[in-house]
Every structure is written in C-alpha cells, then in structure tokens.
PDB file of C-alpha atoms in Angstrom:
ATOM      1  CA  MET B   1       0.000   0.000   0.000  1.00  0.00           C
ATOM      2  CA  LEU B   2       1.353   3.431  -0.922  1.00  0.00           C
ATOM      3  CA  LYS B   3       1.890   5.876   1.900  1.00  0.00           C
ATOM      4  CA  LYS B   4       0.076   9.174   1.631  1.00  0.00           C
ATOM      5  CA  SER B   5       1.981  12.397   2.030  1.00  0.00           C
ATOM      6  CA  LEU B   6       2.450  13.812   5.505  1.00  0.00           C
ATOM      7  CA  LEU B   7       0.254  16.749   4.631  1.00  0.00           C
ATOM      8  CA  GLN B   8      -2.602  14.477   3.579  1.00  0.00           C
ATOM      9  CA  ILE B   9      -2.335  12.278   6.663  1.00  0.00           C
ATOM     10  CA  LEU B  10      -1.710  14.839   9.379  1.00  0.00           C
ATOM     11  CA  ILE B  11      -3.115  18.118   8.200  1.00  0.00           C
ATOM     12  CA  LEU B  12      -5.653  18.102   5.375  1.00  0.00           C
ATOM     13  CA  PRO B  13      -8.243  15.731   6.900  1.00  0.00           C
ATOM     14  CA  LEU B  14      -8.361  17.898   9.993  1.00  0.00           C
ATOM     15  CA  ALA B  15      -8.968  21.116   8.076  1.00  0.00           C
ATOM     16  CA  PHE B  16     -12.688  20.785   8.513  1.00  0.00           C
ATOM     17  CA  LEU B  17     -12.454  19.965  12.217  1.00  0.00           C
ATOM     18  CA  ILE B  18     -10.881  23.248  13.226  1.00  0.00           C
ATOM     19  CA  SER B  19     -13.301  26.096  13.707  1.00  0.00           C
ATOM     20  CA  ASN B  20     -12.212  29.515  12.553  1.00  0.00           C
ATOM     21  CA  ASN B  21     -12.854  30.989  16.004  1.00  0.00           C
ATOM     22  CA  SER B  22     -10.805  28.511  18.022  1.00  0.00           C
ATOM     23  CA  ALA B  23      -7.960  27.894  15.589  1.00  0.00           C
ATOM     24  CA  ALA B  24      -5.977  31.030  16.303  1.00  0.00           C
ATOM     25  CA  THR B  25      -6.358  31.522  20.031  1.00  0.00           C
ATOM     26  CA  ALA B  26      -2.631  31.631  20.724  1.00  0.00           C
ATOM     27  CA  LEU B  27      -0.377  33.714  18.514  1.00  0.00           C
ATOM     28  CA  PRO B  28       2.834  35.707  18.770  1.00  0.00           C
ATOM     29  CA  GLY B  29       2.504  38.381  21.419  1.00  0.00           C
ATOM     30  CA  GLN B  30       0.631  36.140  23.833  1.00  0.00           C
ATOM     31  CA  PRO B  31       1.911  34.593  27.078  1.00  0.00           C
ATOM     32  CA  THR B  32       3.841  31.330  26.799  1.00  0.00           C
ATOM     33  CA  GLU B  33       1.321  29.571  29.056  1.00  0.00           C
ATOM     34  CA  ASP B  34      -1.560  30.432  26.700  1.00  0.00           C
ATOM     35  CA  VAL B  35       0.382  29.258  23.663  1.00  0.00           C
ATOM     36  CA  GLU B  36       1.385  26.015  25.377  1.00  0.00           C
ATOM     37  CA  THR B  37      -2.247  25.302  26.286  1.00  0.00           C
ATOM     38  CA  TRP B  38      -3.370  26.068  22.718  1.00  0.00           C
ATOM     39  CA  ILE B  39      -0.718  23.748  21.245  1.00  0.00           C
ATOM     40  CA  LYS B  40      -1.787  20.907  23.560  1.00  0.00           C
ATOM     41  CA  ALA B  41      -5.461  21.318  22.614  1.00  0.00           C
ATOM     42  CA  HIS B  42      -4.949  21.849  18.871  1.00  0.00           C
ATOM     43  CA  PRO B  43      -6.274  18.813  16.946  1.00  0.00           C
ATOM     44  CA  THR B  44      -3.766  19.157  14.106  1.00  0.00           C
ATOM     45  CA  LEU B  45      -0.691  19.726  16.256  1.00  0.00           C
ATOM     46  CA  SER B  46      -1.610  17.186  18.979  1.00  0.00           C
ATOM     47  CA  PRO B  47       1.814  17.069  20.640  1.00  0.00           C
ATOM     48  CA  ARG B  48       3.248  13.880  22.093  1.00  0.00           C
ATOM     49  CA  SER B  49       4.068  13.596  25.761  1.00  0.00           C
ATOM     50  CA  GLY B  50       6.921  15.944  26.609  1.00  0.00           C
ATOM     51  CA  GLU B  51       6.414  18.210  23.580  1.00  0.00           C
ATOM     52  CA  ARG B  52       5.644  21.761  24.654  1.00  0.00           C
ATOM     53  CA  PHE B  53       6.725  24.453  22.212  1.00  0.00           C
ATOM     54  CA  LEU B  54       8.184  22.180  19.526  1.00  0.00           C
ATOM     55  CA  VAL B  55       5.901  19.596  17.926  1.00  0.00           C
ATOM     56  CA  THR B  56       7.297  17.192  15.336  1.00  0.00           C
ATOM     57  CA  LYS B  57       5.522  14.673  13.134  1.00  0.00           C
ATOM     58  CA  SER B  58       7.028  12.192  10.711  1.00  0.00           C
ATOM     59  CA  ASP B  59       5.280   9.933   8.222  1.00  0.00           C
ATOM     60  CA  THR B  60       8.506   8.481   6.856  1.00  0.00           C
ATOM     61  CA  ALA B  61      12.132   9.543   6.911  1.00  0.00           C
ATOM     62  CA  ALA B  62      11.331  11.418   3.701  1.00  0.00           C
ATOM     63  CA  GLN B  63       8.414  13.404   5.171  1.00  0.00           C
ATOM     64  CA  ARG B  64       8.503  15.613   8.252  1.00  0.00           C
ATOM     65  CA  PHE B  65       6.443  18.407   9.781  1.00  0.00           C
ATOM     66  CA  SER B  66       7.229  20.636  12.749  1.00  0.00           C
ATOM     67  CA  PHE B  67       5.617  23.527  14.568  1.00  0.00           C
ATOM     68  CA  GLN B  68       7.665  25.669  16.914  1.00  0.00           C
ATOM     69  CA  ALA B  69       6.691  28.590  19.154  1.00  0.00           C
ATOM     70  CA  MET B  70       9.616  30.744  20.327  1.00  0.00           C
ATOM     71  CA  VAL B  71      10.222  33.653  22.678  1.00  0.00           C
ATOM     72  CA  SER B  72      12.908  35.008  20.344  1.00  0.00           C
ATOM     73  CA  ALA B  73      12.541  37.075  17.187  1.00  0.00           C
ATOM     74  CA  PRO B  74      12.819  35.228  13.859  1.00  0.00           C
ATOM     75  CA  GLY B  75      16.164  34.949  12.106  1.00  0.00           C
ATOM     76  CA  LYS B  76      19.463  34.966  13.946  1.00  0.00           C
ATOM     77  CA  VAL B  77      18.999  34.050  17.577  1.00  0.00           C
ATOM     78  CA  THR B  78      19.176  36.981  19.943  1.00  0.00           C
ATOM     79  CA  PHE B  79      18.667  37.191  23.688  1.00  0.00           C
ATOM     80  CA  SER B  80      15.058  37.866  24.623  1.00  0.00           C
ATOM     81  CA  LYS B  81      14.462  39.830  27.818  1.00  0.00           C
ATOM     82  CA  ASN B  82      10.813  38.795  27.953  1.00  0.00           C
ATOM     83  CA  ARG B  83      10.786  35.007  28.155  1.00  0.00           C
ATOM     84  CA  SER B  84       7.107  34.907  29.096  1.00  0.00           C
ATOM     85  CA  GLN B  85       5.834  36.044  25.692  1.00  0.00           C
ATOM     86  CA  ILE B  86       5.902  34.178  22.373  1.00  0.00           C
ATOM     87  CA  ARG B  87       7.353  36.304  19.544  1.00  0.00           C
ATOM     88  CA  THR B  88       7.591  33.784  16.684  1.00  0.00           C
ATOM     89  CA  GLU B  89       5.751  30.671  15.500  1.00  0.00           C
ATOM     90  CA  ARG B  90       7.158  28.592  12.649  1.00  0.00           C
ATOM     91  CA  ILE B  91       5.722  25.787  10.529  1.00  0.00           C
ATOM     92  CA  SER B  92       8.434  23.725   8.799  1.00  0.00           C
ATOM     93  CA  MET B  93       7.836  20.951   6.301  1.00  0.00           C
ATOM     94  CA  TYR B  94      10.074  18.532   4.428  1.00  0.00           C
ATOM     95  CA  ASP B  95       8.732  16.212   1.753  1.00  0.00           C
ATOM     96  CA  ALA B  96      11.200  14.384  -0.494  1.00  0.00           C
ATOM     97  CA  ILE B  97       8.392  12.337  -2.037  1.00  0.00           C
ATOM     98  CA  ASN B  98       5.877  14.956  -3.198  1.00  0.00           C
ATOM     99  CA  GLY B  99       8.030  18.054  -2.996  1.00  0.00           C
ATOM    100  CA  MET B 100       7.218  21.339  -1.318  1.00  0.00           C
ATOM    101  CA  SER B 101       5.382  24.390  -2.597  1.00  0.00           C
ATOM    102  CA  LEU B 102       4.266  27.790  -1.429  1.00  0.00           C
ATOM    103  CA  ASP B 103       0.658  26.606  -1.771  1.00  0.00           C
ATOM    104  CA  ARG B 104       1.217  23.761   0.713  1.00  0.00           C
ATOM    105  CA  LEU B 105       2.725  26.173   3.222  1.00  0.00           C
ATOM    106  CA  LYS B 106      -0.166  28.610   2.806  1.00  0.00           C
ATOM    107  CA  GLU B 107      -2.664  25.788   3.274  1.00  0.00           C
ATOM    108  CA  SER B 108      -0.850  24.719   6.457  1.00  0.00           C
ATOM    109  CA  LEU B 109      -1.124  28.293   7.738  1.00  0.00           C
ATOM    110  CA  ARG B 110      -4.878  28.259   7.083  1.00  0.00           C
ATOM    111  CA  ILE B 111      -5.382  24.877   8.736  1.00  0.00           C
ATOM    112  CA  ILE B 112      -3.384  25.659  11.859  1.00  0.00           C
ATOM    113  CA  TYR B 113      -4.459  29.270  12.433  1.00  0.00           C
ATOM    114  CA  GLY B 114      -7.849  29.505  10.773  1.00  0.00           C
ATOM    115  CA  LEU B 115      -9.352  31.853   8.241  1.00  0.00           C
ATOM    116  CA  ASP B 116      -8.649  35.159  10.048  1.00  0.00           C
ATOM    117  CA  ILE B 117      -4.881  34.736  10.046  1.00  0.00           C
ATOM    118  CA  TYR B 118      -4.918  33.231   6.557  1.00  0.00           C
ATOM    119  CA  GLN B 119      -6.768  36.312   5.281  1.00  0.00           C
ATOM    120  CA  ASP B 120      -4.341  38.591   7.121  1.00  0.00           C
ATOM    121  CA  TYR B 121      -1.523  36.797   5.296  1.00  0.00           C
ATOM    122  CA  LYS B 122      -3.291  36.918   1.916  1.00  0.00           C
ATOM    123  CA  GLY B 123      -3.942  40.645   2.273  1.00  0.00           C
ATOM    124  CA  ALA B 124      -0.481  41.407   3.617  1.00  0.00           C
ATOM    125  CA  GLN B 125       1.833  43.696   1.697  1.00  0.00           C
ATOM    126  CA  VAL B 126       4.917  42.021   0.222  1.00  0.00           C
ATOM    127  CA  ILE B 127       7.864  44.116   1.358  1.00  0.00           C
ATOM    128  CA  TYR B 128      10.733  41.928   0.168  1.00  0.00           C
ATOM    129  CA  GLU B 129      11.015  39.018  -2.275  1.00  0.00           C
ATOM    130  CA  TYR B 130      14.115  36.994  -3.013  1.00  0.00           C
ATOM    131  CA  PRO B 131      16.224  35.995  -4.736  1.00  0.00           C
ATOM    132  CA  ASN B 132      16.827  38.772  -7.205  1.00  0.00           C
ATOM    133  CA  GLN B 133      19.270  38.302 -10.060  1.00  0.00           C
ATOM    134  CA  SER B 134      22.216  39.880  -8.223  1.00  0.00           C
ATOM    135  CA  ALA B 135      21.703  37.496  -5.266  1.00  0.00           C
ATOM    136  CA  ILE B 136      21.573  34.520  -7.654  1.00  0.00           C
ATOM    137  CA  ASN B 137      24.775  35.681  -9.367  1.00  0.00           C
ATOM    138  CA  ALA B 138      26.532  36.224  -6.016  1.00  0.00           C
ATOM    139  CA  ALA B 139      25.506  32.745  -4.833  1.00  0.00           C
ATOM    140  CA  ARG B 140      26.771  31.182  -8.070  1.00  0.00           C
ATOM    141  CA  PHE B 141      30.062  33.074  -7.818  1.00  0.00           C
ATOM    142  CA  ALA B 142      30.470  31.996  -4.169  1.00  0.00           C
ATOM    143  CA  LYS B 143      29.480  28.430  -5.118  1.00  0.00           C
ATOM    144  CA  THR B 144      26.694  28.328  -2.534  1.00  0.00           C
ATOM    145  CA  PRO B 145      23.869  26.480  -4.288  1.00  0.00           C
ATOM    146  CA  ILE B 146      21.772  26.440  -1.130  1.00  0.00           C
ATOM    147  CA  ARG B 147      21.536  30.232  -1.153  1.00  0.00           C
ATOM    148  CA  GLU B 148      20.854  30.212  -4.861  1.00  0.00           C
ATOM    149  CA  GLY B 149      17.929  27.857  -4.332  1.00  0.00           C
ATOM    150  CA  LEU B 150      16.187  29.868  -1.598  1.00  0.00           C
ATOM    151  CA  THR B 151      12.975  31.563  -2.667  1.00  0.00           C
ATOM    152  CA  GLY B 152      11.018  33.597  -0.207  1.00  0.00           C
ATOM    153  CA  GLU B 153       9.191  36.701   0.786  1.00  0.00           C
ATOM    154  CA  LEU B 154       8.457  38.905   3.759  1.00  0.00           C
ATOM    155  CA  ARG B 155       4.950  40.273   4.186  1.00  0.00           C
ATOM    156  CA  VAL B 156       3.356  42.609   6.688  1.00  0.00           C
ATOM    157  CA  GLY B 157      -0.350  42.329   7.425  1.00  0.00           C
ATOM    158  CA  ASP B 158      -2.696  44.205   9.691  1.00  0.00           C
ATOM    159  CA  ARG B 159      -2.036  41.816  12.587  1.00  0.00           C
ATOM    160  CA  TYR B 160       1.296  40.051  11.970  1.00  0.00           C
ATOM    161  CA  ALA B 161       4.334  39.817   9.759  1.00  0.00           C
ATOM    162  CA  TYR B 162       5.007  36.669   7.726  1.00  0.00           C
ATOM    163  CA  TRP B 163       8.110  35.032   6.321  1.00  0.00           C
ATOM    164  CA  VAL B 164       7.735  32.208   3.844  1.00  0.00           C
ATOM    165  CA  GLU B 165      10.711  30.394   2.354  1.00  0.00           C
ATOM    166  CA  VAL B 166      11.117  27.376   0.083  1.00  0.00           C
ATOM    167  CA  ALA B 167      14.486  25.752  -0.702  1.00  0.00           C
ATOM    168  CA  GLN B 168      14.984  24.227  -4.146  1.00  0.00           C
ATOM    169  CA  ALA B 169      17.552  21.587  -5.003  1.00  0.00           C
ATOM    170  CA  LYS B 170      19.828  21.824  -8.053  1.00  0.00           C
ATOM    171  CA  ASN B 171      17.254  19.933 -10.099  1.00  0.00           C
ATOM    172  CA  GLY B 172      14.779  22.774  -9.472  1.00  0.00           C
ATOM    173  CA  LYS B 173      12.464  20.762  -7.217  1.00  0.00           C
ATOM    174  CA  ALA B 174      11.708  22.057  -3.723  1.00  0.00           C
ATOM    175  CA  TYR B 175      11.660  19.619  -0.825  1.00  0.00           C
ATOM    176  CA  THR B 176      11.611  21.863   2.233  1.00  0.00           C
ATOM    177  CA  GLY B 177       9.926  25.058   3.290  1.00  0.00           C
ATOM    178  CA  GLN B 178       8.838  27.149   6.228  1.00  0.00           C
ATOM    179  CA  MET B 179       6.077  29.601   7.087  1.00  0.00           C
ATOM    180  CA  THR B 180       6.769  31.922  10.009  1.00  0.00           C
ATOM    181  CA  VAL B 181       4.280  34.174  11.799  1.00  0.00           C
ATOM    182  CA  PHE B 182       5.889  36.856  13.950  1.00  0.00           C
ATOM    183  CA  LEU B 183       5.444  40.232  15.598  1.00  0.00           C
ATOM    184  CA  LYS B 184       5.551  43.213  13.233  1.00  0.00           C
ATOM    185  CA  SER B 185       8.036  44.894  15.576  1.00  0.00           C
ATOM    186  CA  ASP B 186      10.621  42.256  14.551  1.00  0.00           C
ATOM    187  CA  LEU B 187      10.225  42.855  10.810  1.00  0.00           C
ATOM    188  CA  ASP B 188      13.120  45.308  10.354  1.00  0.00           C
ATOM    189  CA  LYS B 189      15.581  42.974  12.098  1.00  0.00           C
ATOM    190  CA  LEU B 190      14.624  40.002   9.946  1.00  0.00           C
ATOM    191  CA  GLU B 191      14.542  41.964   6.695  1.00  0.00           C
ATOM    192  CA  GLU B 192      18.061  43.283   7.311  1.00  0.00           C
ATOM    193  CA  GLU B 193      19.360  39.785   8.079  1.00  0.00           C
ATOM    194  CA  ILE B 194      17.805  38.272   4.951  1.00  0.00           C
ATOM    195  CA  ARG B 195      19.043  41.073   2.691  1.00  0.00           C
ATOM    196  CA  ASN B 196      22.590  40.730   4.071  1.00  0.00           C
ATOM    197  CA  ARG B 197      22.991  36.963   4.225  1.00  0.00           C
TER     198      ARG B 197
END
C-alpha cells in the first residue's frame, strides 16, 4: 500500500475539524502559558508527551512536519528579555516524495491558524522578495547552491508579519519550506538579516 503524504495524513483531513474561532487563540505576542495550552489542545498539532513548544511529526524519513513557538525574534537568535511572551511561531515541512510548494505552506497556515490569520496573510503587503538576479549571481560566484535555491518573501499584514521560504535543489524541485508568523516589531531585524545573508 502506498503511503500518503504527511500533509494528507496529518493536516488536510483535519482542516474541517478546526473552527475559525478557536484555531488562532494563541499567537505571537501572547503569554507562553496560553500558547502552550493552545498547542496541547490543537487537533492538528496534537503534541506527544513531553512536547511543549516544539511539535514534530514524521510519516517516513522522507516526510517531516514541525511547529515551533519561540520567545525570540525570527532569524538569527538573539537574547530575549521577555521570556514569558511568544514572539515567533514557525511551521516547517520537508517532503522528499511529493516536494514542497508555497501553496502547501499557505494551506498549512490556514489549517493551523484559521481563516482570520490566513486572510491577514493573503492581504499582507509584500515588502521583500528573493532571490533577485544579483543574489543569484553572487551565490553562483560563491558556489553556494543552497543560497541560490532559496525563494522567499516577507509580508506585513494588519495583525502580523510573515516570512515564507522554500528551498529548491539543483534539479529545481523544492523539498523543504517554512512559514513563520511573527510580531511586526521584529520585521526590520529580519529583513536586514535576509538582505545581508
């Protein structure tokens, strides 16, 4: 029997079980206790015993999903004075069987957070997209194919900022990606880091 993709098994069937009102009850900016409670009660995330702010799921070695809530800003790790407030939540997916796409990441955002956050993302202003041609040329010159294969964007919505990134292999197929929801106050830091990496 063929195994279904991780997204089909863990996420898509539960899309209809999550109500729009209860899906996004714990987001960046909220206390860690509230986010931890939300993660435990979320039917899609359903953490295993011992999982608190990092939930991982694996269908096969070739398919993985993780959700992580962090007290730090996205990007390079910096010290956070307020360790009682979540600043960043990241969905990461790896699928060597079916590949990865921006559409799958967007659908994961909708399933986990509900329609309100999905609409905030959809209506968000794109403030930076990469790579541009100079970044591709620099990556080729430096012989860093990983950088050359990164495609992403930063968006700012009414409620949150969003960072979506997909990594393509040399053959042009993407296998891994991430969707990050974070506080708008951390946008400048992350944009500078991405532009200068």
